[in-house]
Amino acid sequence: KCKSSKSSSSWDDNDWEPDSSAACCAPVCGTYRAPGAATPTECPAGRYCPAGATAPIPCAAGRFCPARACNETLCPCGSRCPAMTDRPQQCAPPYFCPDAGASAQKLCPTGFYCPDVGMCEARECPLGTWVSCAGKERCDPCPEGRYCPSVLESLLCPAGFYCPASTYAPIPCPPGTHCYVGAKVPAPCEIGEYSPQPQQESCLPCPGSAVVGASACSARRRALLAADGSESGEAAEATLTDAAKGGAIGMAAAAGYAACTLGALALTGMVARRTTVVQGLKQGSAAGPAAAAAAA
């Protein structure tokens, strides 16, 4: 109905009268008037009605239309809008919606995680974690005894290294310890063993006694190693000479050990090595030429 033709100053509640003119009854935006209908009808949710519409128009996928909508509205990123929806629907974990105008959500890809509602972008998993499949809400820490050089790999920790949880690169075992394949933590050398270098899979036997986790035998034990042939060549020379000069072993004893070692060296034809050790003992010997002669 439209207002009557009376002067507006004299209108009252009873002054409405039917008027079929197009100017009076054309529907405004957000309403429609079906053919033959006397009055416009409000546009329902999920549809839109531009001015002059004779029927509501279904809202397209990727758009939303609340009640009395004049036009479609683009669905924002982080949400999805199926056809004929009245409001955006936020994407739920483990999904994300990267583009505006989406009608469906996307599953979080392998190597990424989607923990929150309404995510526009998936988050990449950090180093030290890994993801074995798509659709994850969180990244799994790399397991103990393994390392993860990328978020798609979980590899067994190699010998000589250890790998606690969340490791992306193997950690070398320090001196005084050893590490088997798949080690979670370095294991200290047992009593009577030592490990002088990093990255060792096993410890070496030490003559006599030693403390737990030893990275070296005492100077006396090192001299014994050289004398019994556990060390040879240049390493044996350095061991005996260092032990004698450092005072950790008597010069007479050093000469005795040297005799054993030098005899072994002579058998292998390493005469030059024999001369070097004798000269070293002469320079540091408190026993004088007699000890050197005994060594020779």
PDB file of C-alpha atoms in Angstrom:
ATOM      1  CA  LYS A   1       0.000   0.000   0.000  1.00  0.00           C
ATOM      2  CA  CYS A   2       1.027   3.597  -0.529  1.00  0.00           C
ATOM      3  CA  LYS A   3       0.079   6.866   1.097  1.00  0.00           C
ATOM      4  CA  SER A   4      -3.126   8.522  -0.118  1.00  0.00           C
ATOM      5  CA  SER A   5      -3.158  11.639  -2.202  1.00  0.00           C
ATOM      6  CA  LYS A   6      -4.114  13.811   0.777  1.00  0.00           C
ATOM      7  CA  SER A   7      -1.803  16.523   1.931  1.00  0.00           C
ATOM      8  CA  SER A   8       0.887  15.086   4.137  1.00  0.00           C
ATOM      9  CA  SER A   9      -0.031  17.512   6.896  1.00  0.00           C
ATOM     10  CA  SER A  10      -3.409  15.813   7.263  1.00  0.00           C
ATOM     11  CA  TRP A  11      -2.249  12.136   7.112  1.00  0.00           C
ATOM     12  CA  ASP A  12      -3.201   9.788   9.894  1.00  0.00           C
ATOM     13  CA  ASP A  13      -3.066   6.007  10.427  1.00  0.00           C
ATOM     14  CA  ASN A  14      -6.171   5.505   8.329  1.00  0.00           C
ATOM     15  CA  ASP A  15      -4.872   7.345   5.315  1.00  0.00           C
ATOM     16  CA  TRP A  16      -3.268   4.301   3.608  1.00  0.00           C
ATOM     17  CA  GLU A  17      -4.963   3.190   0.427  1.00  0.00           C
ATOM     18  CA  PRO A  18      -4.189   0.708  -2.353  1.00  0.00           C
ATOM     19  CA  ASP A  19      -2.112   2.073  -5.202  1.00  0.00           C
ATOM     20  CA  SER A  20      -1.024  -0.168  -8.059  1.00  0.00           C
ATOM     21  CA  SER A  21       1.190   2.344  -9.787  1.00  0.00           C
ATOM     22  CA  ALA A  22       4.738   1.159 -10.619  1.00  0.00           C
ATOM     23  CA  ALA A  23       6.251   4.151  -8.838  1.00  0.00           C
ATOM     24  CA  CYS A  24       4.537   3.217  -5.605  1.00  0.00           C
ATOM     25  CA  CYS A  25       4.881  -0.571  -5.600  1.00  0.00           C
ATOM     26  CA  ALA A  26       8.355  -1.173  -7.144  1.00  0.00           C
ATOM     27  CA  PRO A  27      10.358  -3.223  -4.548  1.00  0.00           C
ATOM     28  CA  VAL A  28      13.387  -1.611  -2.968  1.00  0.00           C
ATOM     29  CA  CYS A  29      16.822  -3.285  -2.658  1.00  0.00           C
ATOM     30  CA  GLY A  30      16.685  -6.230  -0.245  1.00  0.00           C
ATOM     31  CA  THR A  31      13.094  -7.070  -1.157  1.00  0.00           C
ATOM     32  CA  TYR A  32      11.301  -8.539  -4.152  1.00  0.00           C
ATOM     33  CA  ARG A  33       7.742  -8.483  -5.453  1.00  0.00           C
ATOM     34  CA  ALA A  34       6.488 -11.547  -7.209  1.00  0.00           C
ATOM     35  CA  PRO A  35       4.283 -10.996 -10.264  1.00  0.00           C
ATOM     36  CA  GLY A  36       0.724 -10.347  -9.124  1.00  0.00           C
ATOM     37  CA  ALA A  37       1.745  -9.677  -5.518  1.00  0.00           C
ATOM     38  CA  ALA A  38       0.347  -6.564  -3.931  1.00  0.00           C
ATOM     39  CA  THR A  39       3.377  -5.862  -1.724  1.00  0.00           C
ATOM     40  CA  PRO A  40       7.140  -6.579  -1.738  1.00  0.00           C
ATOM     41  CA  THR A  41       8.597  -9.469   0.291  1.00  0.00           C
ATOM     42  CA  GLU A  42      11.801  -9.406   2.342  1.00  0.00           C
ATOM     43  CA  CYS A  43      14.697 -11.232   0.649  1.00  0.00           C
ATOM     44  CA  PRO A  44      15.510 -14.440   2.585  1.00  0.00           C
ATOM     45  CA  ALA A  45      18.955 -15.461   3.896  1.00  0.00           C
ATOM     46  CA  GLY A  46      21.140 -17.226   1.331  1.00  0.00           C
ATOM     47  CA  ARG A  47      19.696 -15.123  -1.488  1.00  0.00           C
ATOM     48  CA  TYR A  48      19.972 -11.532  -2.605  1.00  0.00           C
ATOM     49  CA  CYS A  49      17.520  -9.085  -4.140  1.00  0.00           C
ATOM     50  CA  PRO A  50      18.642  -6.050  -6.134  1.00  0.00           C
ATOM     51  CA  ALA A  51      16.162  -3.196  -6.549  1.00  0.00           C
ATOM     52  CA  GLY A  52      13.184  -4.165  -8.688  1.00  0.00           C
ATOM     53  CA  ALA A  53      13.669  -7.916  -8.254  1.00  0.00           C
ATOM     54  CA  THR A  54      10.672 -10.125  -8.903  1.00  0.00           C
ATOM     55  CA  ALA A  55      12.279 -13.171  -7.220  1.00  0.00           C
ATOM     56  CA  PRO A  56      15.215 -13.748  -4.840  1.00  0.00           C
ATOM     57  CA  ILE A  57      18.477 -14.822  -6.513  1.00  0.00           C
ATOM     58  CA  PRO A  58      20.456 -17.728  -4.971  1.00  0.00           C
ATOM     59  CA  CYS A  59      23.830 -16.729  -3.534  1.00  0.00           C
ATOM     60  CA  ALA A  60      26.708 -18.301  -5.520  1.00  0.00           C
ATOM     61  CA  ALA A  61      29.413 -20.542  -4.014  1.00  0.00           C
ATOM     62  CA  GLY A  62      32.256 -18.458  -2.570  1.00  0.00           C
ATOM     63  CA  ARG A  63      29.811 -15.675  -1.612  1.00  0.00           C
ATOM     64  CA  PHE A  64      27.432 -15.162   1.289  1.00  0.00           C
ATOM     65  CA  CYS A  65      24.094 -13.379   1.552  1.00  0.00           C
ATOM     66  CA  PRO A  66      22.438 -12.497   4.874  1.00  0.00           C
ATOM     67  CA  ALA A  67      18.713 -11.727   5.013  1.00  0.00           C
ATOM     68  CA  ARG A  68      17.658  -8.582   3.076  1.00  0.00           C
ATOM     69  CA  ALA A  69      20.887  -8.663   1.060  1.00  0.00           C
ATOM     70  CA  CYS A  70      21.005  -6.389  -1.945  1.00  0.00           C
ATOM     71  CA  ASN A  71      24.108  -8.082  -3.394  1.00  0.00           C
ATOM     72  CA  GLU A  72      26.468 -11.019  -2.817  1.00  0.00           C
ATOM     73  CA  THR A  73      29.511 -10.531  -0.532  1.00  0.00           C
ATOM     74  CA  LEU A  74      32.850 -12.241  -1.258  1.00  0.00           C
ATOM     75  CA  CYS A  75      33.841 -14.890   1.295  1.00  0.00           C
ATOM     76  CA  PRO A  76      37.080 -13.835   3.123  1.00  0.00           C
ATOM     77  CA  CYS A  77      40.211 -15.996   3.394  1.00  0.00           C
ATOM     78  CA  GLY A  78      40.154 -18.301   6.407  1.00  0.00           C
ATOM     79  CA  SER A  79      36.510 -19.084   5.675  1.00  0.00           C
ATOM     80  CA  ARG A  80      34.470 -21.007   3.138  1.00  0.00           C
ATOM     81  CA  CYS A  81      31.067 -20.254   1.696  1.00  0.00           C
ATOM     82  CA  PRO A  82      29.057 -23.038   0.066  1.00  0.00           C
ATOM     83  CA  ALA A  83      26.290 -21.962  -2.299  1.00  0.00           C
ATOM     84  CA  MET A  84      23.302 -20.188  -0.717  1.00  0.00           C
ATOM     85  CA  THR A  85      24.964 -19.589   2.646  1.00  0.00           C
ATOM     86  CA  ASP A  86      24.069 -16.569   4.755  1.00  0.00           C
ATOM     87  CA  ARG A  87      27.426 -16.168   6.547  1.00  0.00           C
ATOM     88  CA  PRO A  88      31.088 -17.273   6.178  1.00  0.00           C
ATOM     89  CA  GLN A  89      32.029 -20.586   7.823  1.00  0.00           C
ATOM     90  CA  GLN A  90      35.501 -20.532   9.390  1.00  0.00           C
ATOM     91  CA  CYS A  91      37.863 -23.307   8.308  1.00  0.00           C
ATOM     92  CA  ALA A  92      38.500 -25.816  11.108  1.00  0.00           C
ATOM     93  CA  PRO A  93      41.778 -27.623  12.003  1.00  0.00           C
ATOM     94  CA  PRO A  94      43.483 -29.374  10.284  1.00  0.00           C
ATOM     95  CA  TYR A  95      42.174 -27.387   7.303  1.00  0.00           C
ATOM     96  CA  PHE A  96      42.930 -23.912   5.978  1.00  0.00           C
ATOM     97  CA  CYS A  97      41.369 -21.556   3.408  1.00  0.00           C
ATOM     98  CA  PRO A  98      44.078 -19.587   1.583  1.00  0.00           C
ATOM     99  CA  ASP A  99      41.943 -17.658  -0.917  1.00  0.00           C
ATOM    100  CA  ALA A 100      39.022 -15.285  -0.718  1.00  0.00           C
ATOM    101  CA  GLY A 101      35.939 -16.642  -2.428  1.00  0.00           C
ATOM    102  CA  ALA A 102      36.542 -20.253  -1.366  1.00  0.00           C
ATOM    103  CA  SER A 103      33.640 -22.660  -1.285  1.00  0.00           C
ATOM    104  CA  ALA A 104      35.612 -25.523   0.331  1.00  0.00           C
ATOM    105  CA  GLN A 105      38.506 -25.826   2.806  1.00  0.00           C
ATOM    106  CA  LYS A 106      41.895 -27.430   2.015  1.00  0.00           C
ATOM    107  CA  LEU A 107      43.639 -30.162   4.011  1.00  0.00           C
ATOM    108  CA  CYS A 108      46.927 -29.069   5.624  1.00  0.00           C
ATOM    109  CA  PRO A 109      49.732 -30.476   3.382  1.00  0.00           C
ATOM    110  CA  THR A 110      52.582 -32.751   4.472  1.00  0.00           C
ATOM    111  CA  GLY A 111      55.347 -30.762   6.192  1.00  0.00           C
ATOM    112  CA  PHE A 112      52.901 -28.172   7.520  1.00  0.00           C
ATOM    113  CA  TYR A 113      50.463 -27.931  10.419  1.00  0.00           C
ATOM    114  CA  CYS A 114      47.142 -26.133  10.908  1.00  0.00           C
ATOM    115  CA  PRO A 115      46.325 -25.732  14.620  1.00  0.00           C
ATOM    116  CA  ASP A 116      43.831 -22.849  14.616  1.00  0.00           C
ATOM    117  CA  VAL A 117      40.339 -22.032  13.389  1.00  0.00           C
ATOM    118  CA  GLY A 118      40.089 -19.646  10.440  1.00  0.00           C
ATOM    119  CA  MET A 119      43.646 -20.015   9.099  1.00  0.00           C
ATOM    120  CA  CYS A 120      44.479 -18.349   5.776  1.00  0.00           C
ATOM    121  CA  GLU A 121      47.910 -20.027   5.544  1.00  0.00           C
ATOM    122  CA  ALA A 122      49.327 -23.348   6.736  1.00  0.00           C
ATOM    123  CA  ARG A 123      52.395 -23.113   9.021  1.00  0.00           C
ATOM    124  CA  GLU A 124      55.625 -24.861   8.079  1.00  0.00           C
ATOM    125  CA  CYS A 125      56.984 -27.293  10.670  1.00  0.00           C
ATOM    126  CA  PRO A 126      60.330 -26.151  12.209  1.00  0.00           C
ATOM    127  CA  LEU A 127      63.622 -28.056  12.082  1.00  0.00           C
ATOM    128  CA  GLY A 128      63.808 -30.826  14.665  1.00  0.00           C
ATOM    129  CA  THR A 129      60.237 -31.888  13.949  1.00  0.00           C
ATOM    130  CA  TRP A 130      58.699 -34.026  11.260  1.00  0.00           C
ATOM    131  CA  VAL A 131      55.301 -34.741   9.765  1.00  0.00           C
ATOM    132  CA  SER A 132      54.677 -38.133   8.215  1.00  0.00           C
ATOM    133  CA  CYS A 133      51.373 -37.308   6.503  1.00  0.00           C
ATOM    134  CA  ALA A 134      49.009 -34.500   5.555  1.00  0.00           C
ATOM    135  CA  GLY A 135      46.284 -33.167   7.834  1.00  0.00           C
ATOM    136  CA  LYS A 136      48.265 -32.482  11.022  1.00  0.00           C
ATOM    137  CA  GLU A 137      47.285 -30.016  13.738  1.00  0.00           C
ATOM    138  CA  ARG A 138      50.796 -30.123  15.246  1.00  0.00           C
ATOM    139  CA  CYS A 139      54.325 -31.191  14.278  1.00  0.00           C
ATOM    140  CA  ASP A 140      55.804 -34.257  15.967  1.00  0.00           C
ATOM    141  CA  PRO A 141      59.249 -33.869  17.618  1.00  0.00           C
ATOM    142  CA  CYS A 142      61.946 -35.962  15.978  1.00  0.00           C
ATOM    143  CA  PRO A 143      62.134 -39.217  18.023  1.00  0.00           C
ATOM    144  CA  GLU A 144      65.052 -40.013  20.345  1.00  0.00           C
ATOM    145  CA  GLY A 145      67.812 -41.955  18.613  1.00  0.00           C
ATOM    146  CA  ARG A 146      66.919 -40.400  15.262  1.00  0.00           C
ATOM    147  CA  TYR A 147      67.535 -37.093  13.511  1.00  0.00           C
ATOM    148  CA  CYS A 148      65.341 -35.165  11.077  1.00  0.00           C
ATOM    149  CA  PRO A 149      67.321 -33.172   8.473  1.00  0.00           C
ATOM    150  CA  SER A 150      64.008 -32.070   6.971  1.00  0.00           C
ATOM    151  CA  VAL A 151      60.417 -32.167   8.162  1.00  0.00           C
ATOM    152  CA  LEU A 152      59.805 -35.099   5.809  1.00  0.00           C
ATOM    153  CA  GLU A 153      62.662 -37.361   7.018  1.00  0.00           C
ATOM    154  CA  SER A 154      63.431 -39.296  10.216  1.00  0.00           C
ATOM    155  CA  LEU A 155      66.804 -41.107  10.011  1.00  0.00           C
ATOM    156  CA  LEU A 156      68.586 -43.440  12.455  1.00  0.00           C
ATOM    157  CA  CYS A 157      71.416 -41.757  14.398  1.00  0.00           C
ATOM    158  CA  PRO A 158      74.788 -43.052  13.047  1.00  0.00           C
ATOM    159  CA  ALA A 159      77.568 -44.648  15.114  1.00  0.00           C
ATOM    160  CA  GLY A 160      79.789 -42.127  16.904  1.00  0.00           C
ATOM    161  CA  PHE A 161      76.914 -39.673  17.303  1.00  0.00           C
ATOM    162  CA  TYR A 162      73.917 -39.274  19.597  1.00  0.00           C
ATOM    163  CA  CYS A 163      70.470 -37.852  18.928  1.00  0.00           C
ATOM    164  CA  PRO A 164      68.155 -36.669  21.731  1.00  0.00           C
ATOM    165  CA  ALA A 165      64.553 -35.773  20.882  1.00  0.00           C
ATOM    166  CA  SER A 166      64.030 -32.919  18.384  1.00  0.00           C
ATOM    167  CA  THR A 167      67.465 -33.339  16.758  1.00  0.00           C
ATOM    168  CA  TYR A 168      67.896 -32.192  13.150  1.00  0.00           C
ATOM    169  CA  ALA A 169      71.660 -32.945  12.915  1.00  0.00           C
ATOM    170  CA  PRO A 170      73.561 -35.756  14.735  1.00  0.00           C
ATOM    171  CA  ILE A 171      75.734 -34.580  17.669  1.00  0.00           C
ATOM    172  CA  PRO A 172      79.296 -36.007  17.873  1.00  0.00           C
ATOM    173  CA  CYS A 173      80.017 -38.114  20.945  1.00  0.00           C
ATOM    174  CA  PRO A 174      82.635 -36.254  23.073  1.00  0.00           C
ATOM    175  CA  PRO A 175      85.970 -37.793  24.165  1.00  0.00           C
ATOM    176  CA  GLY A 176      85.538 -40.170  27.089  1.00  0.00           C
ATOM    177  CA  THR A 177      82.295 -41.556  25.657  1.00  0.00           C
ATOM    178  CA  HIS A 178      81.090 -43.815  22.876  1.00  0.00           C
ATOM    179  CA  CYS A 179      77.883 -43.999  20.848  1.00  0.00           C
ATOM    180  CA  TYR A 180      76.350 -46.977  19.092  1.00  0.00           C
ATOM    181  CA  VAL A 181      73.941 -46.662  16.160  1.00  0.00           C
ATOM    182  CA  GLY A 182      70.680 -45.107  17.356  1.00  0.00           C
ATOM    183  CA  ALA A 183      72.178 -43.641  20.554  1.00  0.00           C
ATOM    184  CA  LYS A 184      69.963 -41.224  22.498  1.00  0.00           C
ATOM    185  CA  VAL A 185      72.771 -40.022  24.799  1.00  0.00           C
ATOM    186  CA  PRO A 186      76.546 -40.648  24.858  1.00  0.00           C
ATOM    187  CA  ALA A 187      77.639 -43.573  27.055  1.00  0.00           C
ATOM    188  CA  PRO A 188      80.744 -42.993  29.263  1.00  0.00           C
ATOM    189  CA  CYS A 189      83.662 -45.375  28.880  1.00  0.00           C
ATOM    190  CA  GLU A 190      83.726 -48.143  31.479  1.00  0.00           C
ATOM    191  CA  ILE A 191      86.472 -48.457  34.094  1.00  0.00           C
ATOM    192  CA  GLY A 192      89.596 -49.682  32.359  1.00  0.00           C
ATOM    193  CA  GLU A 193      88.668 -48.072  29.014  1.00  0.00           C
ATOM    194  CA  TYR A 194      89.298 -44.711  27.401  1.00  0.00           C
ATOM    195  CA  SER A 195      88.222 -42.756  24.315  1.00  0.00           C
ATOM    196  CA  PRO A 196      90.701 -40.066  23.249  1.00  0.00           C
ATOM    197  CA  GLN A 197      88.794 -38.788  20.209  1.00  0.00           C
ATOM    198  CA  PRO A 198      85.218 -37.636  19.540  1.00  0.00           C
ATOM    199  CA  GLN A 199      82.785 -39.630  17.392  1.00  0.00           C
ATOM    200  CA  GLN A 200      83.832 -43.049  18.734  1.00  0.00           C
ATOM    201  CA  GLU A 201      81.575 -46.080  18.456  1.00  0.00           C
ATOM    202  CA  SER A 202      83.499 -47.976  21.175  1.00  0.00           C
ATOM    203  CA  CYS A 203      86.127 -47.309  23.856  1.00  0.00           C
ATOM    204  CA  LEU A 204      89.694 -48.676  23.879  1.00  0.00           C
ATOM    205  CA  PRO A 205      91.117 -50.918  26.639  1.00  0.00           C
ATOM    206  CA  CYS A 206      93.482 -49.126  29.031  1.00  0.00           C
ATOM    207  CA  PRO A 207      96.188 -51.212  30.826  1.00  0.00           C
ATOM    208  CA  GLY A 208      95.646 -51.308  34.572  1.00  0.00           C
ATOM    209  CA  SER A 209      92.888 -49.173  36.015  1.00  0.00           C
ATOM    210  CA  ALA A 210      91.152 -46.026  34.790  1.00  0.00           C
ATOM    211  CA  VAL A 211      88.244 -43.871  35.890  1.00  0.00           C
ATOM    212  CA  VAL A 212      84.779 -44.010  34.336  1.00  0.00           C
ATOM    213  CA  GLY A 213      84.467 -41.731  31.311  1.00  0.00           C
ATOM    214  CA  ALA A 214      88.201 -41.375  30.754  1.00  0.00           C
ATOM    215  CA  SER A 215      89.288 -39.568  27.610  1.00  0.00           C
ATOM    216  CA  ALA A 216      92.901 -40.701  28.126  1.00  0.00           C
ATOM    217  CA  CYS A 217      94.940 -43.097  30.244  1.00  0.00           C
ATOM    218  CA  SER A 218      97.447 -41.653  32.722  1.00  0.00           C
ATOM    219  CA  ALA A 219     100.943 -40.881  31.411  1.00  0.00           C
ATOM    220  CA  ARG A 220     102.200 -44.090  33.045  1.00  0.00           C
ATOM    221  CA  ARG A 221      99.479 -46.097  31.309  1.00  0.00           C
ATOM    222  CA  ARG A 222     100.186 -44.377  28.016  1.00  0.00           C
ATOM    223  CA  ALA A 223     103.832 -45.389  28.333  1.00  0.00           C
ATOM    224  CA  LEU A 224     102.727 -48.963  28.900  1.00  0.00           C
ATOM    225  CA  LEU A 225     100.586 -48.785  25.788  1.00  0.00           C
ATOM    226  CA  ALA A 226     103.606 -47.733  23.762  1.00  0.00           C
ATOM    227  CA  ALA A 227     105.824 -50.395  25.283  1.00  0.00           C
ATOM    228  CA  ASP A 228     103.497 -53.297  24.634  1.00  0.00           C
ATOM    229  CA  GLY A 229     102.908 -52.305  21.032  1.00  0.00           C
ATOM    230  CA  SER A 230      99.359 -50.942  21.446  1.00  0.00           C
ATOM    231  CA  GLU A 231     100.778 -47.788  19.896  1.00  0.00           C
ATOM    232  CA  SER A 232     103.394 -47.932  17.189  1.00  0.00           C
ATOM    233  CA  GLY A 233     105.613 -45.758  15.076  1.00  0.00           C
ATOM    234  CA  GLU A 234     105.365 -42.052  15.564  1.00  0.00           C
ATOM    235  CA  ALA A 235     102.607 -42.344  18.199  1.00  0.00           C
ATOM    236  CA  ALA A 236     104.830 -44.632  20.300  1.00  0.00           C
ATOM    237  CA  GLU A 237     107.736 -42.178  20.137  1.00  0.00           C
ATOM    238  CA  ALA A 238     105.560 -39.278  21.225  1.00  0.00           C
ATOM    239  CA  THR A 239     104.050 -41.280  24.068  1.00  0.00           C
ATOM    240  CA  LEU A 240     107.401 -42.334  25.580  1.00  0.00           C
ATOM    241  CA  THR A 241     109.108 -38.981  25.089  1.00  0.00           C
ATOM    242  CA  ASP A 242     106.177 -36.987  26.549  1.00  0.00           C
ATOM    243  CA  ALA A 243     105.888 -39.315  29.522  1.00  0.00           C
ATOM    244  CA  ALA A 244     109.624 -39.056  30.297  1.00  0.00           C
ATOM    245  CA  LYS A 245     109.845 -35.283  29.885  1.00  0.00           C
ATOM    246  CA  GLY A 246     106.680 -34.684  31.900  1.00  0.00           C
ATOM    247  CA  GLY A 247     108.071 -36.519  34.910  1.00  0.00           C
ATOM    248  CA  ALA A 248     105.090 -38.857  35.074  1.00  0.00           C
ATOM    249  CA  ILE A 249     107.390 -41.834  34.672  1.00  0.00           C
ATOM    250  CA  GLY A 250     110.961 -42.397  35.859  1.00  0.00           C
ATOM    251  CA  MET A 251     113.631 -42.072  33.212  1.00  0.00           C
ATOM    252  CA  ALA A 252     115.003 -45.515  33.975  1.00  0.00           C
ATOM    253  CA  ALA A 253     111.531 -46.973  33.541  1.00  0.00           C
ATOM    254  CA  ALA A 254     111.083 -44.959  30.370  1.00  0.00           C
ATOM    255  CA  ALA A 255     114.325 -46.373  29.046  1.00  0.00           C
ATOM    256  CA  GLY A 256     113.118 -49.864  29.858  1.00  0.00           C
ATOM    257  CA  TYR A 257     109.831 -49.305  28.055  1.00  0.00           C
ATOM    258  CA  ALA A 258     111.741 -47.709  25.204  1.00  0.00           C
ATOM    259  CA  ALA A 259     113.911 -50.783  24.840  1.00  0.00           C
ATOM    260  CA  CYS A 260     110.807 -52.902  24.285  1.00  0.00           C
ATOM    261  CA  THR A 261     109.276 -50.425  21.878  1.00  0.00           C
ATOM    262  CA  LEU A 262     112.492 -49.767  19.979  1.00  0.00           C
ATOM    263  CA  GLY A 263     113.077 -53.460  19.615  1.00  0.00           C
ATOM    264  CA  ALA A 264     109.679 -53.773  17.964  1.00  0.00           C
ATOM    265  CA  LEU A 265     110.441 -50.803  15.754  1.00  0.00           C
ATOM    266  CA  ALA A 266     113.797 -52.247  14.721  1.00  0.00           C
ATOM    267  CA  LEU A 267     112.122 -55.473  13.662  1.00  0.00           C
ATOM    268  CA  THR A 268     109.960 -53.487  11.259  1.00  0.00           C
ATOM    269  CA  GLY A 269     112.970 -51.677   9.839  1.00  0.00           C
ATOM    270  CA  MET A 270     112.162 -48.329  11.428  1.00  0.00           C
ATOM    271  CA  VAL A 271     115.722 -47.553  12.532  1.00  0.00           C
ATOM    272  CA  ALA A 272     115.220 -43.817  12.143  1.00  0.00           C
ATOM    273  CA  ARG A 273     112.444 -43.976  14.732  1.00  0.00           C
ATOM    274  CA  ARG A 274     114.808 -45.733  17.150  1.00  0.00           C
ATOM    275  CA  THR A 275     117.318 -42.900  16.851  1.00  0.00           C
ATOM    276  CA  THR A 276     114.636 -40.269  17.469  1.00  0.00           C
ATOM    277  CA  VAL A 277     113.438 -41.855  20.706  1.00  0.00           C
ATOM    278  CA  VAL A 278     116.998 -42.305  22.015  1.00  0.00           C
ATOM    279  CA  GLN A 279     117.767 -38.642  21.351  1.00  0.00           C
ATOM    280  CA  GLY A 280     114.568 -37.598  23.087  1.00  0.00           C
ATOM    281  CA  LEU A 281     115.450 -39.610  26.171  1.00  0.00           C
ATOM    282  CA  LYS A 282     119.007 -38.198  26.229  1.00  0.00           C
ATOM    283  CA  GLN A 283     117.679 -34.618  26.237  1.00  0.00           C
ATOM    284  CA  GLY A 284     115.259 -35.130  29.128  1.00  0.00           C
ATOM    285  CA  SER A 285     116.962 -37.918  31.082  1.00  0.00           C
ATOM    286  CA  ALA A 286     117.860 -37.376  34.708  1.00  0.00           C
ATOM    287  CA  ALA A 287     119.708 -40.686  34.655  1.00  0.00           C
ATOM    288  CA  GLY A 288     122.251 -39.403  32.107  1.00  0.00           C
ATOM    289  CA  PRO A 289     123.924 -41.348  29.310  1.00  0.00           C
ATOM    290  CA  ALA A 290     123.476 -44.666  31.114  1.00  0.00           C
ATOM    291  CA  ALA A 291     119.682 -44.555  30.633  1.00  0.00           C
ATOM    292  CA  ALA A 292     120.066 -43.598  26.998  1.00  0.00           C
ATOM    293  CA  ALA A 293     122.564 -46.405  26.508  1.00  0.00           C
ATOM    294  CA  ALA A 294     120.149 -48.832  28.096  1.00  0.00           C
ATOM    295  CA  ALA A 295     117.455 -47.597  25.717  1.00  0.00           C
ATOM    296  CA  ALA A 296     119.790 -48.114  22.772  1.00  0.00           C
TER     297      ALA A 296
END
